[in-house]
XYZ file of C-alpha atoms in Angstrom:
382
model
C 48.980 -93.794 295.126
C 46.520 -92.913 292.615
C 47.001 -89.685 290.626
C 44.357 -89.797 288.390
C 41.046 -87.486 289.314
C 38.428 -89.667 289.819
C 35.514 -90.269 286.291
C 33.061 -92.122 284.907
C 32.654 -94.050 281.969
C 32.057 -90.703 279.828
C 35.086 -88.986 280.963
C 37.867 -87.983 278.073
C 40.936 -89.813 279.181
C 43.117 -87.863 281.281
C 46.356 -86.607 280.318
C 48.765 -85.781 283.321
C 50.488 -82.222 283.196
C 53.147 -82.207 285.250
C 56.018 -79.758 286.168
C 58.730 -82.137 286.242
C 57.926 -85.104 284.163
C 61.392 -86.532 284.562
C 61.332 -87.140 287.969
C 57.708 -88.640 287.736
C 59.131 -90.995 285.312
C 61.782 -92.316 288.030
C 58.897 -92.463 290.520
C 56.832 -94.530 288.814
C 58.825 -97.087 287.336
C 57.364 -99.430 284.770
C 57.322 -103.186 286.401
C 59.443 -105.838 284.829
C 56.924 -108.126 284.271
C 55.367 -107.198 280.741
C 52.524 -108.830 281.301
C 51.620 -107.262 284.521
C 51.152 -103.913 282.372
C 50.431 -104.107 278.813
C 48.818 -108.269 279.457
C 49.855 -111.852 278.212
C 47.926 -110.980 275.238
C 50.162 -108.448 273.913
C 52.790 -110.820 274.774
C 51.193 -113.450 272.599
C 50.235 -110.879 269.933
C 53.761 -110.090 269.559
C 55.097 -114.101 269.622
C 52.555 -115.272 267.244
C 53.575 -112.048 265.105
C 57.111 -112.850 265.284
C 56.501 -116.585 264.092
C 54.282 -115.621 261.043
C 56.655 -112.778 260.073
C 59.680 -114.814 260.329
C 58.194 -117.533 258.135
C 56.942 -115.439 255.014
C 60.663 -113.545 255.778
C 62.521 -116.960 255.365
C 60.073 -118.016 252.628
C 61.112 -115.054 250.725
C 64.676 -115.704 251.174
C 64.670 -119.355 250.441
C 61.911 -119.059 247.427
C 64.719 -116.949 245.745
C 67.779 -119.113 246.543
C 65.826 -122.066 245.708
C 63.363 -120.933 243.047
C 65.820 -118.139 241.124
C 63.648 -116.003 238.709
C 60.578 -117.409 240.201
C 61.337 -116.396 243.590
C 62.443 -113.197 242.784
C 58.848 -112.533 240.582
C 57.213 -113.781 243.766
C 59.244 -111.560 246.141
C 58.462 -108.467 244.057
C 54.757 -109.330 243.590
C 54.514 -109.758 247.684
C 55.736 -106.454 248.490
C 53.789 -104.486 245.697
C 50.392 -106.422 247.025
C 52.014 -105.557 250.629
C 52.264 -101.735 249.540
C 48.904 -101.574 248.256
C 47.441 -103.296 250.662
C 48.491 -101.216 253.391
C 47.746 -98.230 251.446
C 43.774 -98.951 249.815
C 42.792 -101.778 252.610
C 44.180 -102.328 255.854
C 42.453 -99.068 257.346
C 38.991 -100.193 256.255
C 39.568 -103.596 257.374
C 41.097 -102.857 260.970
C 37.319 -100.330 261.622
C 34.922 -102.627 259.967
C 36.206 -105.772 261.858
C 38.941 -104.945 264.634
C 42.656 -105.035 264.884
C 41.984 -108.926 266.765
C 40.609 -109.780 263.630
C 42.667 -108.362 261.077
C 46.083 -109.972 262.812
C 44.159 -113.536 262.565
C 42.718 -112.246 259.034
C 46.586 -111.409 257.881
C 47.902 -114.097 259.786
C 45.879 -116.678 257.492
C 46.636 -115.167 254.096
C 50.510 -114.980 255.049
C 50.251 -118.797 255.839
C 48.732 -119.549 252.833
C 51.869 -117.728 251.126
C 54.234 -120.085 252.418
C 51.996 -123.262 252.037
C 51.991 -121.900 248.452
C 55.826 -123.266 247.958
C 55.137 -126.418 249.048
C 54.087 -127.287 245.376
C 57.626 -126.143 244.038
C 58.803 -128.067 241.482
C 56.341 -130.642 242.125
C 53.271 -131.584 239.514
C 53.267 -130.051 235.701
C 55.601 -128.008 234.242
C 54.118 -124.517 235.472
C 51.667 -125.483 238.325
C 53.767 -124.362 240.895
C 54.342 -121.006 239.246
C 50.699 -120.273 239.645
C 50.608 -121.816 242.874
C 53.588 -119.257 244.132
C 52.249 -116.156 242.371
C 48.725 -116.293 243.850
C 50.166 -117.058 246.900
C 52.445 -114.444 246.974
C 49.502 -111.519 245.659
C 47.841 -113.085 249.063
C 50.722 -112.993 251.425
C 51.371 -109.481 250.206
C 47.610 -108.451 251.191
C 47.971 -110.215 254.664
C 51.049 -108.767 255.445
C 49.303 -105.403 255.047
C 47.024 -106.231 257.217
C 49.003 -107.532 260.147
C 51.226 -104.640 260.114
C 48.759 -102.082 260.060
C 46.773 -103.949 262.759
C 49.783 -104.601 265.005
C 50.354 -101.207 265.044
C 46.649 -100.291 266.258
C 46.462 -102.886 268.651
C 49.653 -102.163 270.190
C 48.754 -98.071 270.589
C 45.274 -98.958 271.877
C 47.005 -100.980 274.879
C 49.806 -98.475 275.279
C 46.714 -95.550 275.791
C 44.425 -97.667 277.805
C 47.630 -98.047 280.072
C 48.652 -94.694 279.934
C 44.801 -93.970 281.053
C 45.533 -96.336 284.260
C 48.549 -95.092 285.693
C 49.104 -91.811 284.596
C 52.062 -92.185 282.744
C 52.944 -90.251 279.412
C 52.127 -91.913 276.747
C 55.384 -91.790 274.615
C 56.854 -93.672 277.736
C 55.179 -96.075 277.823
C 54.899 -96.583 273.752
C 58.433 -96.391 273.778
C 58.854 -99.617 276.196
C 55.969 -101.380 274.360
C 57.612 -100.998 271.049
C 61.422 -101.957 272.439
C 59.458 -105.312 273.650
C 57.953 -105.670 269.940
C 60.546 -105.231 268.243
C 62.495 -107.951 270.592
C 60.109 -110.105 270.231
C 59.418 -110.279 266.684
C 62.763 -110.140 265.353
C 64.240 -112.477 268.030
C 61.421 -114.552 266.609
C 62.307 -113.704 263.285
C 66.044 -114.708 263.503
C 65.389 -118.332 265.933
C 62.991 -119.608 262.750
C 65.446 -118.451 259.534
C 68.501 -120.342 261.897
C 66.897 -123.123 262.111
C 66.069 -123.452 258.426
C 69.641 -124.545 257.986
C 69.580 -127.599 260.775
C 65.856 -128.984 259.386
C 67.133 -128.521 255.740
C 66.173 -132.482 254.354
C 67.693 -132.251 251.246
C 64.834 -130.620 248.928
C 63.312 -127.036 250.024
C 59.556 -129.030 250.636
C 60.024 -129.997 253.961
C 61.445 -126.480 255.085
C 57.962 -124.653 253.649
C 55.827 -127.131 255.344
C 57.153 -126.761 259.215
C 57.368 -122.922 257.976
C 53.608 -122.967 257.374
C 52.978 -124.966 260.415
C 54.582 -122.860 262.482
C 52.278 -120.600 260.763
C 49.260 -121.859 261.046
C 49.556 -122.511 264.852
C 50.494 -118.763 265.486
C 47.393 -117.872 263.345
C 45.500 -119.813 266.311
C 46.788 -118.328 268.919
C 46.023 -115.114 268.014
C 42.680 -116.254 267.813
C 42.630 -116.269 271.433
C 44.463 -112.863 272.365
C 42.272 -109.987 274.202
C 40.110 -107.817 272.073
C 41.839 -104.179 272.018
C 40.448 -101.983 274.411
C 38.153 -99.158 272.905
C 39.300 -95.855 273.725
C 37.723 -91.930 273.084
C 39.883 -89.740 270.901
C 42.546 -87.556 272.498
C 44.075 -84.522 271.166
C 46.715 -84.192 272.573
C 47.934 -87.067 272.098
C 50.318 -87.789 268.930
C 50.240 -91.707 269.309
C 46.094 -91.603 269.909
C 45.606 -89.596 266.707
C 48.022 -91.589 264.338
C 46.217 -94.964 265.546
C 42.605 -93.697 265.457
C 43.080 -92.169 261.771
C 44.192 -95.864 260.951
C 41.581 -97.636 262.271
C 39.295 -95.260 261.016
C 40.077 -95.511 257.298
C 43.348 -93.649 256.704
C 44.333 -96.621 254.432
C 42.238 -94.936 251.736
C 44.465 -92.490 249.313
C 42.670 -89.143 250.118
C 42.608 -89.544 254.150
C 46.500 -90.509 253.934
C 47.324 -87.634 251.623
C 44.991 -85.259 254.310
C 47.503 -86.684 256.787
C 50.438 -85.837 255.309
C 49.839 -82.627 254.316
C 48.645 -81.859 257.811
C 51.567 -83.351 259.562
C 55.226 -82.165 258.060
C 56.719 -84.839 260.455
C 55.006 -88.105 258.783
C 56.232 -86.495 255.706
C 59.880 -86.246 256.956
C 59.722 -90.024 257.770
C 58.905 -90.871 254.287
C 62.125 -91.227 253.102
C 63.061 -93.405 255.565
C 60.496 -95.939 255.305
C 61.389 -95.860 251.767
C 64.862 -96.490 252.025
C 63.971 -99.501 254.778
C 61.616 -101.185 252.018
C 64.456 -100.833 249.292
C 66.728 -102.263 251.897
C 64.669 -105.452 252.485
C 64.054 -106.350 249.183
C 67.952 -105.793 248.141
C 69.019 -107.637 251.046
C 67.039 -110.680 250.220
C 66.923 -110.497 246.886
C 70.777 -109.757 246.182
C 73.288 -109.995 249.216
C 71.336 -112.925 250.309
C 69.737 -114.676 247.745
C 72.851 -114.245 245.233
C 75.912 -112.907 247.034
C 75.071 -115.508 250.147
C 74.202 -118.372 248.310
C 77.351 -117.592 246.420
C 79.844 -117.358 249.029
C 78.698 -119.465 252.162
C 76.479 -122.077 249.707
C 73.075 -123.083 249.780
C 72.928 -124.610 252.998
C 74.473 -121.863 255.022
C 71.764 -119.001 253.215
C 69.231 -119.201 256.254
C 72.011 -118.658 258.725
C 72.973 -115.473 256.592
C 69.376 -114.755 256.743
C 69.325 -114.840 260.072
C 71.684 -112.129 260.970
C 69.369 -109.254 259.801
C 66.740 -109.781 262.126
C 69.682 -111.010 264.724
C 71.079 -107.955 264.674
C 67.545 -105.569 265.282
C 66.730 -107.894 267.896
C 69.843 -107.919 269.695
C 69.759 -104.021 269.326
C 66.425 -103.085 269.972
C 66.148 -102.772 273.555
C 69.463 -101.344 274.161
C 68.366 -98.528 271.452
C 65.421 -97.978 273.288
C 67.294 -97.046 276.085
C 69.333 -94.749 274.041
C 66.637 -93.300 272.268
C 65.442 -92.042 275.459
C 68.785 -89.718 275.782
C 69.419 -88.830 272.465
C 65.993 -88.327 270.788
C 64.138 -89.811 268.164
C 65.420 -87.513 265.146
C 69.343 -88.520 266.297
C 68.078 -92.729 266.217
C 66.420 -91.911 263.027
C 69.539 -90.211 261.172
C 71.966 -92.778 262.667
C 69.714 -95.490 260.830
C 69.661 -93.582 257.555
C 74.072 -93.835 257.893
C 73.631 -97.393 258.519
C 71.681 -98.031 255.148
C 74.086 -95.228 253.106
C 77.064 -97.422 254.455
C 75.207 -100.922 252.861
C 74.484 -98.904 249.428
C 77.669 -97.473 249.524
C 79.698 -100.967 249.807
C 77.531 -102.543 247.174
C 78.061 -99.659 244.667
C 82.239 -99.356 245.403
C 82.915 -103.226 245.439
C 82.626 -105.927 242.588
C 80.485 -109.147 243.169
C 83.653 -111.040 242.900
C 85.134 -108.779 246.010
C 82.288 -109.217 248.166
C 81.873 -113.024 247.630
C 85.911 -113.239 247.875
C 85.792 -110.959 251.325
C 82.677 -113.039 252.994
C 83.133 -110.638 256.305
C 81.650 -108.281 254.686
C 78.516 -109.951 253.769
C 78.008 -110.511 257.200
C 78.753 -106.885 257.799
C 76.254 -105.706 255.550
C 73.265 -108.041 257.303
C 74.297 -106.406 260.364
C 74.213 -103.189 259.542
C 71.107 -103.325 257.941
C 69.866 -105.091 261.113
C 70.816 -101.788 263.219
C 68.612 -99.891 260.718
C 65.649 -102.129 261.235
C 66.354 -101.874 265.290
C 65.896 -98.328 264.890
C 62.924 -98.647 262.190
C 60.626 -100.976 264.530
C 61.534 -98.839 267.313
C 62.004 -94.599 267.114
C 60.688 -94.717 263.767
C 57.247 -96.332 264.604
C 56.545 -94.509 268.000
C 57.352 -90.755 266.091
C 54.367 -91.363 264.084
């Protein structure tokens, strides 16, 4: 049956209040099929996301194994464009041109990051630094892009659904970002395994079926549904956080309005924080060093792989749990998992932790429970 009141085109979207919203919820079931309620082209979005994330994530990991000092400049210069990118430009970008086109917009400047270390070690003694720096300043500007744009594309669907049926919102955001996050890091974790199969004996041929693989997503998001345009809602925590994106909230002042507005976004700082220190010191150092170390070269994107194994594995079941426990509980049992990485790191020596390999594993998969949590309850309490 249809619950909503009938409307027009002009109508404000409707927002069901009901007396016993649990036992709507086990009325009106979400169907198994994901495309029959969010469409193939969220499916797609979140594929061809998942194959251009997990490429610039195993570029990063093999750039520093491979490239040592260079790597590591290039890692660090990709996440400070990343930061300021999503903080000065993604906003702006996703209202003047669309959250389609900033995915395919990110999508192409994250390709050209890993194309960049195609010219390691290859030509004049300093060409491919160049090469590998100006890639990564334009990797770290696309990823800024596609994550801010994922984000708004995803909670446009989710509220155009939620308009349909009459289902709450944070239901049906909390299935949509449970599929994401399955999607992407189950992506994520199939591409850095099979870096270790393909490996040919020099790095080259891994970074050019990485940008490939690339470049092809990058097309197919090119052919994904425009997201739907919806009217601003109130009450409606999701609809507010997504429309202040898209409507400029990359800028500094609009973000710091935001904040200052909303003590919850401001409680979820630290968090964030601690997830970006994570990924860089998990690449950088238990990876990159203690990994390469321990296992050898050849074994590095198999220990890369576990991270995003681990979230992907995870995220539906948490989503499930999340549901019973809360957000704040998901959120706080994350924060444990990363204290329990920093605290193993700062009690052992490097010689203990490459001499007890277990517990590099241990460490990747710990750190991918935190990222379960991070690309699930984190993202839908904002």
């Amino acid at each position: 049956h249809d619950l909503r009141p009938s409307m027009d085109a002009t109508t404000q979207p409707y927002e069901p209040v009901r007396e016993n919203e649990d036992a709507f919820d086990r009325e009106l079931k979400l169907p198994s099929n994901p495309s029959s309620w969010l469409g193939w082209g969220y499916v797609v979005m979140c594929v061809s996301f998942a194959i251009v994330q997990g490429a610039a994530s195993a570029t990063i990991a093999l750039g520093v194994a491979y490239a040592g000092n260079l790597g590591s400049a290039s890692a660090g210069l990709t996440f400070a464009c990343h930061t300021l990118s999503a903080l000065l430009l993604s906003g702006g970008v996703s209202k003047r041109v669309g959250a389609k086109a900033s995915l395919c917009l990110g999508s192409c400047l994250m390709t050209l990051y890993v194309m960049s270390y195609i010219t390691l070690h290859v030509g004049p003694t300093g060409t491919d630094r160049i090469f590998i720096l100006c890639g990564s300043i334009l990797g770290g500007t696309g990823t800024g892009l596609i994550w801010t744009a994922q984000g708004v594309y995803m909670t446009r669907l989710v509220r155009e659904h939620a308009h349909r049926t009459g289902l709450r919102t944070k239901k049906v955001s909390g299935w949509a970002a449970g599929l994401f996050a399955a999607i992407a890091l189950g992506g994520e974790v199939t591409i850095k395994a099979l870096c270790t199969p393909i490996d040919m004996g020099t790095p080259r041929y891994l970074f050019v079926i990485l940008a490939a693989l690339a470049g092809v997503a990058t097309i197919m998001l090119a052919f994904i549904r425009r997201e739907p345009v919806l009217q601003r809602t109130a009450s409606s925590l999701v609809g507010n956080t997504s429309t202040a994106a898209a409507t400029g909230c990359g800028a500094i002042g609009p973000a710091m309005t935001l904040l200052r507005k909303d003590k919850r976004i401001l409680s979820l700082l630290p968090f964030n924080i601690c997830f970006g220190l994570s990924l860089a010191f998990l690449n950088y150092y238990v990876i990159g060093q203690l990994g390469k170390k321990a296992f050898g070269m050849s074994s590095v994107g198999v220990i890369a792989a576990l991270k995003p194994a681990g979230a992907s594995f995870l995220a539906l079941p948490y989503s499930f749990v999340t549901q019973r426990v809360g957000k704040r509980a998901m959120i706080f049992f994350a924060a444990i998992n990363y204290l329990t990485v920093a605290s193993i790191c700062l009690v052992l020596t490097e010689e203990q932790l490459i001499h007890y390999r277990g517990l590099i594993v241990m460490l990747c998969v710990l750190a991918g429970s935190g990222r379960a949590v991070f690309e699930g309850a984190n993202k839908i309490s904002k």
